[in-house]
mmCIF file of N, CA and C in Angstrom:
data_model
loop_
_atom_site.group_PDB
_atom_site.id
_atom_site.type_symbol
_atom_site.label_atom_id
_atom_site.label_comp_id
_atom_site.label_asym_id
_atom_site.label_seq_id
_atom_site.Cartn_x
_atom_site.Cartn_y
_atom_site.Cartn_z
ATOM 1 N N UNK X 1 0.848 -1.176 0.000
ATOM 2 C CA UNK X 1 0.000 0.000 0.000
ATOM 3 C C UNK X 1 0.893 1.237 0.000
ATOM 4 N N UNK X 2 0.735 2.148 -0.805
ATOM 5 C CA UNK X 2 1.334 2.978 -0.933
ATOM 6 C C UNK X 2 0.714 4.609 -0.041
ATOM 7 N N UNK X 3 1.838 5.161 0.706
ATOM 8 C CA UNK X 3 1.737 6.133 1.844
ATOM 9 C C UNK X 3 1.244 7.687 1.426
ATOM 10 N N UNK X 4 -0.271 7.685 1.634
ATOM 11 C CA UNK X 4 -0.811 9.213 1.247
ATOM 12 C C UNK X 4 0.435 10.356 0.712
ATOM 13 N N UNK X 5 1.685 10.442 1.827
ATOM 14 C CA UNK X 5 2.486 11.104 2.018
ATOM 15 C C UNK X 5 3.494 11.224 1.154
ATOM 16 N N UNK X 6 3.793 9.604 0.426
ATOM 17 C CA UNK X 6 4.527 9.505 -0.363
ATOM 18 C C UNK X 6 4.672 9.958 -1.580
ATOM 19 N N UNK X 7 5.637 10.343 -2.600
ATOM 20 C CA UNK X 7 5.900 10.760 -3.933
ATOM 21 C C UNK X 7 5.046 10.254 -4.871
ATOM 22 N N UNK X 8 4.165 9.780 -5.889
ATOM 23 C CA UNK X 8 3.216 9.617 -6.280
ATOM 24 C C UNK X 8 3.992 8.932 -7.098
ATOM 25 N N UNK X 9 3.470 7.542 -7.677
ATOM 26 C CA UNK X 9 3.999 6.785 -8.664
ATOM 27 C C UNK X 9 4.343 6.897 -9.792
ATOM 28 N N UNK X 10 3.270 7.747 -10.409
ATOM 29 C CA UNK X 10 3.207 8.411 -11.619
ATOM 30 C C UNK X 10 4.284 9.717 -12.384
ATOM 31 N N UNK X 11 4.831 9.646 -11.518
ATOM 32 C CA UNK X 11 6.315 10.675 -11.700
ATOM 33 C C UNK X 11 5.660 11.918 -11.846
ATOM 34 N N UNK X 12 4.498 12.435 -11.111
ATOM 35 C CA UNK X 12 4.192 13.888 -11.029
ATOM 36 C C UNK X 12 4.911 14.945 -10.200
ATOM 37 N N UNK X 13 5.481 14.205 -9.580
ATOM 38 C CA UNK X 13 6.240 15.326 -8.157
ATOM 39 C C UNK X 13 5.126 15.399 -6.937
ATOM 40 N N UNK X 14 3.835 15.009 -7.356
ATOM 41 C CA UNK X 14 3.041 15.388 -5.914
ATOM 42 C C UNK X 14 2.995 14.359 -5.403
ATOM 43 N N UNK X 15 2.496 14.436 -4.330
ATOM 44 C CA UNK X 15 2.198 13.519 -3.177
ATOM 45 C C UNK X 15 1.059 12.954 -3.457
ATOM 46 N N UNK X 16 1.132 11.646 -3.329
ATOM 47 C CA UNK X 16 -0.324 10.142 -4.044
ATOM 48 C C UNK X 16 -1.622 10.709 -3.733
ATOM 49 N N UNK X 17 -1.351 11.529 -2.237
ATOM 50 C CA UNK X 17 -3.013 12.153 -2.058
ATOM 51 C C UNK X 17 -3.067 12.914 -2.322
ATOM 52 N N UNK X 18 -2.772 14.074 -3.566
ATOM 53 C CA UNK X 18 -2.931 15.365 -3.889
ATOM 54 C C UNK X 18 -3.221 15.062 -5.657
ATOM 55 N N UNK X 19 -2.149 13.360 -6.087
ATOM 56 C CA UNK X 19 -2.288 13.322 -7.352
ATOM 57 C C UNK X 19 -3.529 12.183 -7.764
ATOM 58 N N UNK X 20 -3.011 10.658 -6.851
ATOM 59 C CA UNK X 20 -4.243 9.469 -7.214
ATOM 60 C C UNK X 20 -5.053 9.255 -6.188
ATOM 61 N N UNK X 21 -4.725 10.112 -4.464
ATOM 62 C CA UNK X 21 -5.272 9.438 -3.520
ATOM 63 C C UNK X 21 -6.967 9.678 -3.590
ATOM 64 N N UNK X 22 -7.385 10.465 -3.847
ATOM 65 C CA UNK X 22 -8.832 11.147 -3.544
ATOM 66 C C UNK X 22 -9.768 10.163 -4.779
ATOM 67 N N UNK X 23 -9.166 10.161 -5.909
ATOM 68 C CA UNK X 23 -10.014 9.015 -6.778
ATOM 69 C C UNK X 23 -9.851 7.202 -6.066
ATOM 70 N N UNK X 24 -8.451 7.106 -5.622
ATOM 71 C CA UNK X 24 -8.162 5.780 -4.489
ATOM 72 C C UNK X 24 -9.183 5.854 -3.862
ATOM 73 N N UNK X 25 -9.073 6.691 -2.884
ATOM 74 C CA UNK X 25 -10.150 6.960 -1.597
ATOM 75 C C UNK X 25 -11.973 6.744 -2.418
ATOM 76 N N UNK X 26 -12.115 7.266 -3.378
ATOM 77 C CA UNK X 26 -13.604 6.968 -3.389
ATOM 78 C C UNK X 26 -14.113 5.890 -4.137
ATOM 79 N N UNK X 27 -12.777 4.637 -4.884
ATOM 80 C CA UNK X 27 -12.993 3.601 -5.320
ATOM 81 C C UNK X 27 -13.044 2.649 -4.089
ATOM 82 N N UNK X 28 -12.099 3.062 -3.008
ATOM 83 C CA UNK X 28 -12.230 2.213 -1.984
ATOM 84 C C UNK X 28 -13.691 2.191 -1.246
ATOM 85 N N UNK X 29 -14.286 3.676 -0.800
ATOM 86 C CA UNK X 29 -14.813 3.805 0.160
ATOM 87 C C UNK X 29 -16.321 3.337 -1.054
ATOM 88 N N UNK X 30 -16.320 3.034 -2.463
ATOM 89 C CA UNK X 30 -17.347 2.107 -3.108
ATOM 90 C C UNK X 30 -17.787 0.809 -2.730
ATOM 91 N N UNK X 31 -16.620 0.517 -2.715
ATOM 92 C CA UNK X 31 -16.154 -1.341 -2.629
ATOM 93 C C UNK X 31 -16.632 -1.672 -0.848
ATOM 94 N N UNK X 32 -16.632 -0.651 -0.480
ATOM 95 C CA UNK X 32 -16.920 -1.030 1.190
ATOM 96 C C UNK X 32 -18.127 -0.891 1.411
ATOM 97 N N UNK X 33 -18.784 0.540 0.804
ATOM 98 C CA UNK X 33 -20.091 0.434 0.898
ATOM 99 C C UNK X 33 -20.316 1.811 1.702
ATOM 100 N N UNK X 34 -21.772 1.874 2.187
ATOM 101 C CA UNK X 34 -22.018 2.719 3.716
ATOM 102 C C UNK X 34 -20.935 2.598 4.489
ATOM 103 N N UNK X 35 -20.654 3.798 5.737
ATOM 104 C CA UNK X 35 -20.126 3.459 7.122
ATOM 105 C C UNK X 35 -20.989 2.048 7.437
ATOM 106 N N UNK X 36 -20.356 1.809 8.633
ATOM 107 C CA UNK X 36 -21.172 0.422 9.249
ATOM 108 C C UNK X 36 -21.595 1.265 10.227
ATOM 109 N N UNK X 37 -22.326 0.356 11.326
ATOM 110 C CA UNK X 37 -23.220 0.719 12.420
ATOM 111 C C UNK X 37 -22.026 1.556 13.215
ATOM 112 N N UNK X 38 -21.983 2.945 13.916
ATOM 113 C CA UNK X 38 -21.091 2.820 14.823
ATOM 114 C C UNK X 38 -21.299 2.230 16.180
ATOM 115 N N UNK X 39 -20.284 2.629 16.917
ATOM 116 C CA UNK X 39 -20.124 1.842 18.698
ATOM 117 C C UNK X 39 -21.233 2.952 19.161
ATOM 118 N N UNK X 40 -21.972 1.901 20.346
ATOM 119 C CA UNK X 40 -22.848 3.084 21.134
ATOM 120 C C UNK X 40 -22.155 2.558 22.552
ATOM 121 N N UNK X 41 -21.704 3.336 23.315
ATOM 122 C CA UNK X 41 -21.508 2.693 25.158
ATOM 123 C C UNK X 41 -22.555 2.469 25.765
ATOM 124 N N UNK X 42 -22.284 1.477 26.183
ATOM 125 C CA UNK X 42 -23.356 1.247 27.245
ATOM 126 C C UNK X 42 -23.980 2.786 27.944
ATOM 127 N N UNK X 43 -24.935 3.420 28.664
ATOM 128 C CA UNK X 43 -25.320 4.092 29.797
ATOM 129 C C UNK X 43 -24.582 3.729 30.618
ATOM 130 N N UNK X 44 -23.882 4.775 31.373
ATOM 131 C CA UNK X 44 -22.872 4.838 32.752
ATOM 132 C C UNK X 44 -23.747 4.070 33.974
ATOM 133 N N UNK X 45 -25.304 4.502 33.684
ATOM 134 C CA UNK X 45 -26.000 4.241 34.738
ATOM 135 C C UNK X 45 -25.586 4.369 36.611
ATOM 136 N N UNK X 46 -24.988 6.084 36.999
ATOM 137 C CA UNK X 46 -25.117 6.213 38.074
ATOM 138 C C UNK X 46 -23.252 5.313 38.326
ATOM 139 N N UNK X 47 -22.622 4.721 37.351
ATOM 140 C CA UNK X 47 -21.256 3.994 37.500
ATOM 141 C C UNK X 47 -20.168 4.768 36.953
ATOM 142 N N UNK X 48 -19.352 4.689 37.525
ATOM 143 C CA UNK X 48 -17.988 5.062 36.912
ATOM 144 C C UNK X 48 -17.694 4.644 35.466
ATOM 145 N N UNK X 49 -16.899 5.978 35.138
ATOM 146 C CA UNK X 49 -16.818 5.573 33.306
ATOM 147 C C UNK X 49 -15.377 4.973 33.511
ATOM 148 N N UNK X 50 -15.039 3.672 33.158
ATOM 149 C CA UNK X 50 -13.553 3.048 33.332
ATOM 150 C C UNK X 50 -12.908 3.361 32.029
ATOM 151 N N UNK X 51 -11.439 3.616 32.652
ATOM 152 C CA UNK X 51 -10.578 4.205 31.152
ATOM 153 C C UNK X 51 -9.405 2.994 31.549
ATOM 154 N N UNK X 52 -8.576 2.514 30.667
ATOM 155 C CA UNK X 52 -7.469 1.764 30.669
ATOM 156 C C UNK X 52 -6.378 2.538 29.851
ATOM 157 N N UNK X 53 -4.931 2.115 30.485
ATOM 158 C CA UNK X 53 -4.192 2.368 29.757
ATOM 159 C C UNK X 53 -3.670 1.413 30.221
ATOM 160 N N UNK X 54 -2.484 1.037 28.723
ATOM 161 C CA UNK X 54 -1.832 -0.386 28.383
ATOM 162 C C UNK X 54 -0.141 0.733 27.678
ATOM 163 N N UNK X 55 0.542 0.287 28.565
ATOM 164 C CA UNK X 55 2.267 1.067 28.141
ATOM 165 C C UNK X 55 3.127 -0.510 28.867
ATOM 166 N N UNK X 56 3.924 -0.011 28.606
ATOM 167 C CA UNK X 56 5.428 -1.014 28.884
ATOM 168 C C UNK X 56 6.345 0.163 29.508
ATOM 169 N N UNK X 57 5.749 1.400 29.741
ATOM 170 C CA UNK X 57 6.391 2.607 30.389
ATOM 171 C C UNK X 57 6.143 3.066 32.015
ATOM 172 N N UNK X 58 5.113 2.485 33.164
ATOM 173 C CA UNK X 58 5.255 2.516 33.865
ATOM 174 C C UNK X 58 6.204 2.246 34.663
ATOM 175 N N UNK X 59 7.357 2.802 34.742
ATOM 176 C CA UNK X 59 8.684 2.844 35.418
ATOM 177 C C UNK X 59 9.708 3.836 35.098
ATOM 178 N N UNK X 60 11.228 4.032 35.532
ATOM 179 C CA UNK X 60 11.841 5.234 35.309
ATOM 180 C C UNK X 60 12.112 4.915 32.940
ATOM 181 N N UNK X 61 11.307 6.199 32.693
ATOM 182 C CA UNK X 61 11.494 6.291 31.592
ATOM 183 C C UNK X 61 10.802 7.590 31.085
ATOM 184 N N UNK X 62 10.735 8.570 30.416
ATOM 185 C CA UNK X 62 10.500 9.526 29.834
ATOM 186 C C UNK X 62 9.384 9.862 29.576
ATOM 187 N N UNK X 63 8.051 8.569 29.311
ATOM 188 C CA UNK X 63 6.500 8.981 29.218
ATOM 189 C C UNK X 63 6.568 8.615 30.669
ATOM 190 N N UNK X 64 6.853 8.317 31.352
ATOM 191 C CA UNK X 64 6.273 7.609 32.962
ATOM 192 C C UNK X 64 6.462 9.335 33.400
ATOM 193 N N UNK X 65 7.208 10.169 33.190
ATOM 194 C CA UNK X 65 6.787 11.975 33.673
ATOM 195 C C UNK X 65 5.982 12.120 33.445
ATOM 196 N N UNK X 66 5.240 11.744 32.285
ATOM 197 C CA UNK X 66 4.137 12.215 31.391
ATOM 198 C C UNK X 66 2.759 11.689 32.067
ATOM 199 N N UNK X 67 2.772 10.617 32.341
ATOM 200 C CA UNK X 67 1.465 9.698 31.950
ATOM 201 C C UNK X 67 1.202 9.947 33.419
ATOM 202 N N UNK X 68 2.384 9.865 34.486
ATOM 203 C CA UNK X 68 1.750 9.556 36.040
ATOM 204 C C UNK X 68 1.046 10.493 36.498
ATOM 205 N N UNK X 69 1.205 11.908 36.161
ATOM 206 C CA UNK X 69 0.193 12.956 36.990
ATOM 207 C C UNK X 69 -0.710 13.004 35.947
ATOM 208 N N UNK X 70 -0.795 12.434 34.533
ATOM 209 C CA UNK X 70 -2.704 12.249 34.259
ATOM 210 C C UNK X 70 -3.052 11.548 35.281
ATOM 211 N N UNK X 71 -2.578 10.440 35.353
ATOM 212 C CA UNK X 71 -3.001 8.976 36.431
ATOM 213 C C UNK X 71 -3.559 9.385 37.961
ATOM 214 N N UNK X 72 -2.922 10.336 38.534
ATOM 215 C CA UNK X 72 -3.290 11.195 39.539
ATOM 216 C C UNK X 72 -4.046 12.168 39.836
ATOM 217 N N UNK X 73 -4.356 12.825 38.239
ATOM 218 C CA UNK X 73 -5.129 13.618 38.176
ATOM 219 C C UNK X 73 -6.545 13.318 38.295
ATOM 220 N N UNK X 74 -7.181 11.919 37.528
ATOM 221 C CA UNK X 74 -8.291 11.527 37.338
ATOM 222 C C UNK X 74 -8.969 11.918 38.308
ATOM 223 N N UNK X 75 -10.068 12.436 38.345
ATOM 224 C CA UNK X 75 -11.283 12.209 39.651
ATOM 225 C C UNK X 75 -12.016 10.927 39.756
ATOM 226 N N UNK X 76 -11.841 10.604 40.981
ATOM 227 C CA UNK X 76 -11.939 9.000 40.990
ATOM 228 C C UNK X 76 -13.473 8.709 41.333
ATOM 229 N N UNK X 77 -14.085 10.044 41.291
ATOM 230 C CA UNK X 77 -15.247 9.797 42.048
ATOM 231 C C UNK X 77 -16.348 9.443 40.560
ATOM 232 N N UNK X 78 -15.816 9.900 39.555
ATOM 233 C CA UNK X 78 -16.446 9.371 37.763
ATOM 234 C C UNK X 78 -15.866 8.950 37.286
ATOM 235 N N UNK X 79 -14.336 8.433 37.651
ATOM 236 C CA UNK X 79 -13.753 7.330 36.426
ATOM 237 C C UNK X 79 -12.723 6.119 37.467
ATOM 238 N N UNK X 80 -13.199 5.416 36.872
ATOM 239 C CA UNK X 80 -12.126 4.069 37.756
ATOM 240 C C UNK X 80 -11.619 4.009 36.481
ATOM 241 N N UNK X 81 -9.993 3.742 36.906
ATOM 242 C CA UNK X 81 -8.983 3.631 36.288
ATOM 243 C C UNK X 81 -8.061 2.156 36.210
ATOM 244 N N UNK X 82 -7.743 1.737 35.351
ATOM 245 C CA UNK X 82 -6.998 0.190 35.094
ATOM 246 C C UNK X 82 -5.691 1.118 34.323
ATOM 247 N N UNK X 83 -4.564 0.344 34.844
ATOM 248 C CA UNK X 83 -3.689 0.301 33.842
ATOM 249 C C UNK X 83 -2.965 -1.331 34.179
ATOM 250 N N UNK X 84 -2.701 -1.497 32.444
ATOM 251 C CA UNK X 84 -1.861 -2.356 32.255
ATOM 252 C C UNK X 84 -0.376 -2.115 31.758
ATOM 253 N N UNK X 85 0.446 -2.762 32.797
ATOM 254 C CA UNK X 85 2.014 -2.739 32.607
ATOM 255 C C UNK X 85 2.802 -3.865 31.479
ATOM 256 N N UNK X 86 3.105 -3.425 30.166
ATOM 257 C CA UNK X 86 3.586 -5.005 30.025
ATOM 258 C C UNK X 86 5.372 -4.919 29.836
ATOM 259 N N UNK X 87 5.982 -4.417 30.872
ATOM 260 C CA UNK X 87 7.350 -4.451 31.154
ATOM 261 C C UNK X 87 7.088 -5.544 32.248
ATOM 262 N N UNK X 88 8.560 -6.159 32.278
ATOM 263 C CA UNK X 88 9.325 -6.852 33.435
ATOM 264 C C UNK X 88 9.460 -5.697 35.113
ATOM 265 N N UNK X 89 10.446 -4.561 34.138
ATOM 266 C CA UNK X 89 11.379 -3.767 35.324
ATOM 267 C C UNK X 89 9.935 -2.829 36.523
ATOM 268 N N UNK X 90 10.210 -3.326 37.338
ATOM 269 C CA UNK X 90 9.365 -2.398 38.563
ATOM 270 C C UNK X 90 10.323 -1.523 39.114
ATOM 271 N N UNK X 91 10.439 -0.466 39.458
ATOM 272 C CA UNK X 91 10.981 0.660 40.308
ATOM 273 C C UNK X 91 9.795 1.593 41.016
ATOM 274 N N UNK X 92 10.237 2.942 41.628
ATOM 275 C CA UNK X 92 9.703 3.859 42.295
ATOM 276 C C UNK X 92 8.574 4.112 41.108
ATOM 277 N N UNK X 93 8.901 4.581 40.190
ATOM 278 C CA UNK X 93 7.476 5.140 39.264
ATOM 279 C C UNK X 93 6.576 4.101 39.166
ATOM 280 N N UNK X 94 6.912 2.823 38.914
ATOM 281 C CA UNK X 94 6.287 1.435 38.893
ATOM 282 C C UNK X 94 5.134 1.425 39.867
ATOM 283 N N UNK X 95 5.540 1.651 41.262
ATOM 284 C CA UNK X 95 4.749 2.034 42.817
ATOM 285 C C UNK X 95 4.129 3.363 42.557
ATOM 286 N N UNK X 96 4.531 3.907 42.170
ATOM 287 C CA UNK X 96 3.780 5.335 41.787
ATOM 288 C C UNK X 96 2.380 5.324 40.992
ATOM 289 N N UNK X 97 2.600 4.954 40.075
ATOM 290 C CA UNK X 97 1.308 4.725 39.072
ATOM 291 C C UNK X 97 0.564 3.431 39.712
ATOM 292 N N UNK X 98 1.263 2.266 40.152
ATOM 293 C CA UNK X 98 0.188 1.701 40.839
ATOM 294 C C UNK X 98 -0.979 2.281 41.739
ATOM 295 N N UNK X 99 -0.294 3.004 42.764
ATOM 296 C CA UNK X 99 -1.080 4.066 43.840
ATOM 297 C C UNK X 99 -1.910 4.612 42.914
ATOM 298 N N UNK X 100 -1.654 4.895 41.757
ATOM 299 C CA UNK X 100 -2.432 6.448 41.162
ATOM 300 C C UNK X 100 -3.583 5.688 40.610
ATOM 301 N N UNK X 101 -3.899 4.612 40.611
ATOM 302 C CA UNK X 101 -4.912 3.999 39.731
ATOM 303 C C UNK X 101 -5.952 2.983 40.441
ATOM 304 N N UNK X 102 -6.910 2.505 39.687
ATOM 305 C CA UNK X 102 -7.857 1.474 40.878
ATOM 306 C C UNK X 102 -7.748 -0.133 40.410
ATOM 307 N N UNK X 103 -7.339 -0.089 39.267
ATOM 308 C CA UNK X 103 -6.649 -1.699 39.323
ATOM 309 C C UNK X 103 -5.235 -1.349 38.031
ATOM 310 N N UNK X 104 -4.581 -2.030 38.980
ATOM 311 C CA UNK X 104 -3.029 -2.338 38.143
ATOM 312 C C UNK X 104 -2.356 -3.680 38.129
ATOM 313 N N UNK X 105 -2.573 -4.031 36.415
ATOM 314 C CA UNK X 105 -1.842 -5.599 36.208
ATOM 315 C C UNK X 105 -0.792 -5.197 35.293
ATOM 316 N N UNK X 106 0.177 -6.405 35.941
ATOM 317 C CA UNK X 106 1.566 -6.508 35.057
ATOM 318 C C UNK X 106 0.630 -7.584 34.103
ATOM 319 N N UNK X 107 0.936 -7.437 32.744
ATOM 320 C CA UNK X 107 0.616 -8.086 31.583
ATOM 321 C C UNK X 107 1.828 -8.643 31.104
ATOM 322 N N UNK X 108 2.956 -8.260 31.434
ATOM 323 C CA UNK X 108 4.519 -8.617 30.330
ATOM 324 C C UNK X 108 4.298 -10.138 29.993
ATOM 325 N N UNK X 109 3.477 -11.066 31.039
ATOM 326 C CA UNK X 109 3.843 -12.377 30.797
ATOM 327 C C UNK X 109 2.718 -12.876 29.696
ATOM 328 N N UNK X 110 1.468 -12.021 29.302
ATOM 329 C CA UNK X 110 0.423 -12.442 29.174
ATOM 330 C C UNK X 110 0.609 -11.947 27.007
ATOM 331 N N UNK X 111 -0.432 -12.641 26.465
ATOM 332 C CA UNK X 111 -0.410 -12.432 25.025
ATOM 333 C C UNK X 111 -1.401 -10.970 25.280
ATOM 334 N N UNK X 112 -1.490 -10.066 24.298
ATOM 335 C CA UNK X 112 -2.599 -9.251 24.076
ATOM 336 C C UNK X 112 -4.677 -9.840 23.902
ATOM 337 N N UNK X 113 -4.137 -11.144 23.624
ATOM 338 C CA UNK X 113 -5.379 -11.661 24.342
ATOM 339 C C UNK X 113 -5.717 -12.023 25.412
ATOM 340 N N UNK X 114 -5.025 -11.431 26.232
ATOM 341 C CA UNK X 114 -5.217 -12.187 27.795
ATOM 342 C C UNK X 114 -5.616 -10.777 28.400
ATOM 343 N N UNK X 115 -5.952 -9.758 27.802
ATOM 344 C CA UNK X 115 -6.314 -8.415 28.433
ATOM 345 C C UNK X 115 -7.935 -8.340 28.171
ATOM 346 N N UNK X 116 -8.715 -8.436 28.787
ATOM 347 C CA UNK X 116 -9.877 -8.222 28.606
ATOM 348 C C UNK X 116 -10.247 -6.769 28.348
ATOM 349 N N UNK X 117 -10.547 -6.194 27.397
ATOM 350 C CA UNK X 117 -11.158 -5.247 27.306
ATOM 351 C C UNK X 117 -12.349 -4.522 27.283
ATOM 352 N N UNK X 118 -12.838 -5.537 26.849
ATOM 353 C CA UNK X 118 -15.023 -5.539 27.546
ATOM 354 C C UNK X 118 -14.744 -5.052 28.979
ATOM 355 N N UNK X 119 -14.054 -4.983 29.507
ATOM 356 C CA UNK X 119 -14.145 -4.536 30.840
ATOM 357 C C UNK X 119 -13.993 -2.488 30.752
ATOM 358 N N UNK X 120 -13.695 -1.921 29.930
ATOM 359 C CA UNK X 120 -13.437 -0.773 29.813
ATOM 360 C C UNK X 120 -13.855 -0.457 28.674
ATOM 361 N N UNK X 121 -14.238 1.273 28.531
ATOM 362 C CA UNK X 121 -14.968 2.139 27.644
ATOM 363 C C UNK X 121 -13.664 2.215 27.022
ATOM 364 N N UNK X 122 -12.652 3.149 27.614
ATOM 365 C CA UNK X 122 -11.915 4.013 26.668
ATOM 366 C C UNK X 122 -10.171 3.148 27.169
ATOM 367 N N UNK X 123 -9.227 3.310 26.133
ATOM 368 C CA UNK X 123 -8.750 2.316 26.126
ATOM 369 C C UNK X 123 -7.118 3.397 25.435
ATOM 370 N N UNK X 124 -6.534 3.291 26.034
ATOM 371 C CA UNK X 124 -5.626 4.414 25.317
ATOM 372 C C UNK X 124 -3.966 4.101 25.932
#
């Protein structure tokens, strides 16, 4: 598949989406049809809206500055929070973001099917 961004095959000098992408785009979006149904969420119903996050960065590393005071920030009183770890290394930030959240699993050992996600709305 060739990259919107990329030089265009056709030796025009433009970029595929400026020269073939937009006729691409509406042979594709033929062949597919309508949008499909979108996602509706469940009703919160009076429950916490659960958010997950899934990194291999909970520990000393450069997004773990980043990510732990969202993690702290949440108001816990409308969102329960999951994160999944799938590193080995635990340190101080490791304990940190655990505290900051309402369930925390190490995943490193587990396949990406072993994460249930029906369990959470938003997933990031």
């Amino acid at each position: 598949m060739t990259s919107l961004n990329a030089p265009c095959h056709c030796g025009s000098g433009k970029k595929f989406k400026r020269c073939h992408g937009k006729p691409a785009a509406r042979a594709i979006r033929q062949q597919l049809g309508p949008p499909k149904q979108h996602f509706s969420p469940l009703p919160l119903d009076n429950r916490r809206l659960r958010i997950a996050y899934l990194s291999a960065d909970f520990r000393k590393h450069p997004v773990a500055n980043f990510i732990t005071p969202v993690l702290e920030a949440h108001n816990r009183h409308k969102f329960k929070i999951f994160a999944y770890y799938s590193h080995q290394h635990k340190d101080a930030w490791t304990d940190r973001a655990r505290r900051a959240v309402d369930i925390f699993r190490p995943v490193a050992d587990l396949s990406a099917v072993g994460i249930d996600i029906r369990r959470v709305e938003l997933l990031g």
